[in-house]
Each structure stands twice: as structure tokens, then as C-alpha cells.
Amino acid sequence: MTATIFTDEHHKICLDKPGADTYIKISYPLKYGRYSEIETRDAVLQFNLNHEIVRARGKDSKWIQPTEWLKRSMGNDWVYYSTGGYTGVFEATGEYYLPNLPYPTNSLLGGKPLKEPSVMRITHHWYDILQAVKAQCNRPHPAVQSFLEQAVANTPKILEQKAQQLFDIADGRITVMPPDARHVDYDIIPLTISHGCIYKCKFCRVKTNAPFSMASETEILSKIARLKKLYGNDLVNYNGLFLGEHDALNAHAGLILFAADSAFKAFDFKNAYMKGARLFMFGSVDSLLKAPPYLFEKLNALDYRTHINIGLESANQETLDRIGKPITTDQVLRAFDKMQQINGQYDRIEITANFIMDDTLPKAHYTTFLSLVRDKVPRPRDKGSIYLSPLRINAPSRSVLFQFNELKRLSHLPTYLYIIQRL
Ligand code: SF4
């Protein structure tokens, strides 16, 4: 694969640049997928294969850090990836770069880089930069001319409309992505196979009031066709499928397998530029406990690595009652045991779990947590991650961070912070 390059004294434009084709955890900025790039004196703009802006950074002296960058999500959010000075970001999140989000979330780390003038110059004016490049390029190669015309056609308004189309297909915005989506840098295609959840916990900010319901096979095929059209040429840059919404594991096993298999074929993940397809979904304590063994047998045989994230929240009854989660500690313990069993039995399935954190929770919440992740797991393991999710939004707390580090140190399972992120 060769890239087309155009240079003059002000710009360098490179079309169809081959980025990394596998997601890896690495401490320098690696760009994934095939993309096109415009480099000016003071900015770098990168575009996907639909000529939509996807990443950018400033090159001016005010830019916070040369190794940090902005990424625009399919939901049209600009996210700033920071190193956090590399201090503790990897230990806390399992990733070398920290996503700083433009909306309130539960992160204990990071600052407010999106409010920095050098960053706002890009998020607010990238389109002016692009238009200026197009106006200044003197007789570019026809391929470059065509690229610039198509990139300019993707105005901020059009990108907003495309995000809205995605929300329409998904029956609403994906308000929370599974923490395991970090393994594909949150580049997931959302295929909603069910709505709502079975608990309606009091503490939860993302729940819907509607009862749990499932999509039909016809609806799923229609969504897949619409997603394929929306992602267009850039589909090859994806290998992650998210079966939404909050408890896809509660859908019939046959429907889960149908959706995963149909999407794999329609999106042609086998021939995607990004290698190693992954399947993500959320599950609940009840849906995990009742899931039949054949579902896991079949999932393990698919061409995906499957990650199922279960909201356990607490193994302490007082805490469960306080947050209004209508389950018992006995159910939580059985779900935890089943999680260990599946993680041990199937090499291509990982069940992960979420627990809450807050400095107002009963002490027993933490002692019971350790009785699971330390006492019930005889040796340290590298599979079956535990995500600790601070309850409060926009309230970074040193004491909660300190507590997290303590729990992580004592846990025998990989333990990370869960930063709530939307698509
Ligand atoms: S935490 Fe999960 S199960 Fe509880 S209300 Fe929210 S989405 Fe539903």
C-alpha cells in the first residue's frame, strides 16, 4: 500500500497512510487504521476513509505536549488524550493515554485540557484550517484535490448530522461504553439488540425507565445494513462490535449469536484493516447466572474475542440496598464464581466486573470486595479485570484515588478505574 504525498512550502498532505493494524498498549502515540493527513505549519489534521476529521493536534509552542492529541468520536465528541505525565495513568486505567472528556464524568485523573486555548484553537477552528489549506494548495495532484473537496464537504454541521444518524440507528445515544472497549481504543460499532435493563437501580444515571425488551432478527439486520452504510469506506478501520444496550446478555442466546455472526459477515471483519475482531456487551448478575453453557461454547468458537462486563457493584448487602440495586450478596457471590469459571474454561471469552467506589460507603463494602478479588482468587491472574467506578461525577478525590491504589495492590485480579465514557 503506497500513500500519495503532496508537499509545498506550507503543507504536507498524505493520502491513505497505513497506521497500525493492531491495537497495542504502548507508551508512544500510535495511530490506528488507514487515514489521510494534512500537516501545516502549526497543526496536524487526520481524516478517516470517509474524509471525516478523526484526529488532530497543534504544532504551535502553546500545544500542551507534542505526544498528546485530540480524537473525534463517531458521536462527534472531541476527546483529548493526555499522558498524565505518565505517572500512574497506565497503572490506574490499563492504558498509557488518558481520555479527557468534554462532559461531566467520574474520572479521578486528568485536568481540563479541552479548555486550553491551544486545544480550543483546534476543536473550534479545525474547519477554518482545512478551508485555508484547500484555498492555498496550488494545483495539487488530482487525488489530493479530490480528497480536499470531500473533506471540506464534511462540515461540522454534516458531522453532527452523521452522529445523529448513528444515535437514530442505535435507538438513542450510547450513554456508556463497556470499560473493555479500551482494548480497541473505544472504536466500537454499536448494534443495539436489546433495550433497558432488569434492575433500574436507584444510583444509576444511564438507566431508561422502559422495561427490558429485545430487537427482532429483522430489526437487527436492518440496523446492520444502516450501520454499514453510515460507516461506509471507513468500515475497514473497525474490528469491534458492541451489542447494546445495558444488558445484551439478557437477550436470548440465539439472538446474541445471530447478531454477532450477522455483523461479522456484513461488516467483513475477517478482511478488515484492523486485525483481531472483538465483541463487547454488558450483562447483569441475573443474565450471567442464567446464561446457558452452550452460549459460552458458541461464543468461544466465534472469530471474535468476547468481553462481557457485569455490574456486580458490591458484595455487601447494606451497600446494595443503599444504592438501590435489587439483588442479594448471595447472587453477587455466585455471579463472581461463574465469572471465574468461564474465564478459566474459555480462552476467547473474558468476563469482567464493575464495583462502585466512594468514601461514604460502609467499610464492609471494601472488606467484602477483598474477600472476592483476593481471598477467592488464590494466585494473581491476568484475566477477568475488575473495574472500580467512582460513584460521584466531577468530584476527583485524592482519598478515593488512594483507596483505589490500595485495593488494586491487594487484588489478585487486574484492577482498573472505570471512566464512564459515551459514544
Ligand atoms: S446499573 Fe445497570 S442494571 Fe442498574 S439501572 Fe443502571 S443499567 Fe440498569
Coordinates of N, CA, C and O in Angstrom, one line a residue, residues 52 72-77 126 152-170 173 226 229-231:
E52 N -13.7 12.3 6.9 CA -14.2 13.0 8.1 C -13.0 13.1 9.1 O -12.2 12.2 9.2
R72 N -11.8 12.7 17.5 CA -13.2 13.0 17.4 C -13.9 11.6 17.3 O -13.6 10.8 16.5
S73 N -14.9 11.4 18.2 CA -15.6 10.1 18.2 C -16.7 10.1 17.2 O -17.1 11.2 16.7
M74 N -17.2 8.9 16.9 CA -18.4 8.8 16.0 C -19.6 9.6 16.5 O -20.5 10.0 15.8
G75 N -19.6 9.8 17.8 CA -20.7 10.6 18.4 C -20.4 12.1 18.3 O -21.1 12.9 18.9
N76 N -19.3 12.4 17.7 CA -18.9 13.8 17.4 C -18.5 14.6 18.7 O -18.7 15.7 18.8
D77 N -17.8 13.8 19.6 CA -17.2 14.5 20.8 C -15.7 14.6 20.5 O -15.1 13.6 20.0
W126 N -10.7 23.8 13.5 CA -10.1 22.9 12.5 C -10.7 23.1 11.1 O -9.9 22.9 10.1
V152 N -13.7 18.9 2.8 CA -14.4 20.2 3.1 C -15.9 20.0 3.1 O -16.6 20.7 3.8
A153 N -16.3 19.0 2.3 CA -17.8 18.8 2.2 C -18.3 18.3 3.6 O -19.5 18.4 3.9
N154 N -17.4 17.6 4.4 CA -17.8 17.2 5.7 C -17.7 18.3 6.7 O -16.8 18.3 7.6
T155 N -18.6 19.2 6.6 CA -18.6 20.4 7.5 C -18.9 20.0 9.0 O -19.5 18.9 9.2
P156 N -18.6 20.8 9.9 CA -19.0 20.5 11.3 C -20.5 20.1 11.4 O -20.9 19.2 12.2
K157 N -21.3 20.8 10.6 CA -22.8 20.5 10.7 C -23.1 19.1 10.1 O -23.9 18.4 10.7
I158 N -22.4 18.8 9.0 CA -22.6 17.4 8.5 C -22.2 16.4 9.5 O -22.8 15.3 9.6
L159 N -21.0 16.6 10.1 CA -20.5 15.6 11.1 C -21.5 15.4 12.3 O -21.7 14.3 12.8
E160 N -22.1 16.5 12.6 CA -23.1 16.5 13.7 C -24.3 15.6 13.2 O -24.9 14.8 14.0
Q161 N -24.7 15.8 12.0 CA -25.8 15.1 11.4 C -25.5 13.6 11.3 O -26.4 12.7 11.6
K162 N -24.2 13.3 11.0 CA -23.9 11.8 10.9 C -23.9 11.2 12.3 O -24.3 10.1 12.5
A163 N -23.5 12.0 13.3 CA -23.6 11.5 14.7 C -25.0 11.2 15.0 O -25.4 10.2 15.7
Q164 N -25.9 12.1 14.6 CA -27.3 11.9 14.9 C -27.9 10.7 14.2 O -28.7 10.0 14.8
Q165 N -27.4 10.4 13.0 CA -27.8 9.2 12.3 C -27.4 8.0 13.1 O -28.1 7.0 13.2
L166 N -26.2 8.0 13.7 CA -25.7 6.9 14.5 C -26.7 6.7 15.7 O -27.0 5.6 16.0
F167 N -27.0 7.8 16.3 CA -27.9 7.7 17.5 C -29.3 7.2 17.1 O -29.9 6.4 17.8
D168 N -29.7 7.5 15.9 CA -31.0 7.1 15.4 C -31.0 5.5 15.2 O -31.9 4.8 15.6
I169 N -29.9 5.1 14.6 CA -29.8 3.6 14.4 C -29.7 2.9 15.7 O -30.3 1.8 15.8
A170 N -29.0 3.5 16.6 CA -28.8 2.8 17.9 C -30.0 3.0 18.9 O -29.9 2.6 20.0
R173 N -28.5 7.7 22.0 CA -27.1 7.8 22.2 C -26.6 6.7 23.1 O -27.3 6.3 24.0
R226 N -27.9 -0.4 7.9 CA -27.8 1.1 8.1 C -26.4 1.5 8.6 O -25.8 2.5 8.2
K229 N -23.8 1.3 5.9 CA -23.9 2.5 5.0 C -23.3 3.7 5.7 O -22.5 4.4 5.1
L230 N -23.6 3.9 7.0 CA -23.1 5.0 7.7 C -21.5 5.0 7.8 O -20.8 6.0 7.6
Y231 N -21.0 3.8 8.2 CA -19.5 3.7 8.4 C -18.8 3.7 7.0 O -17.6 4.1 6.9

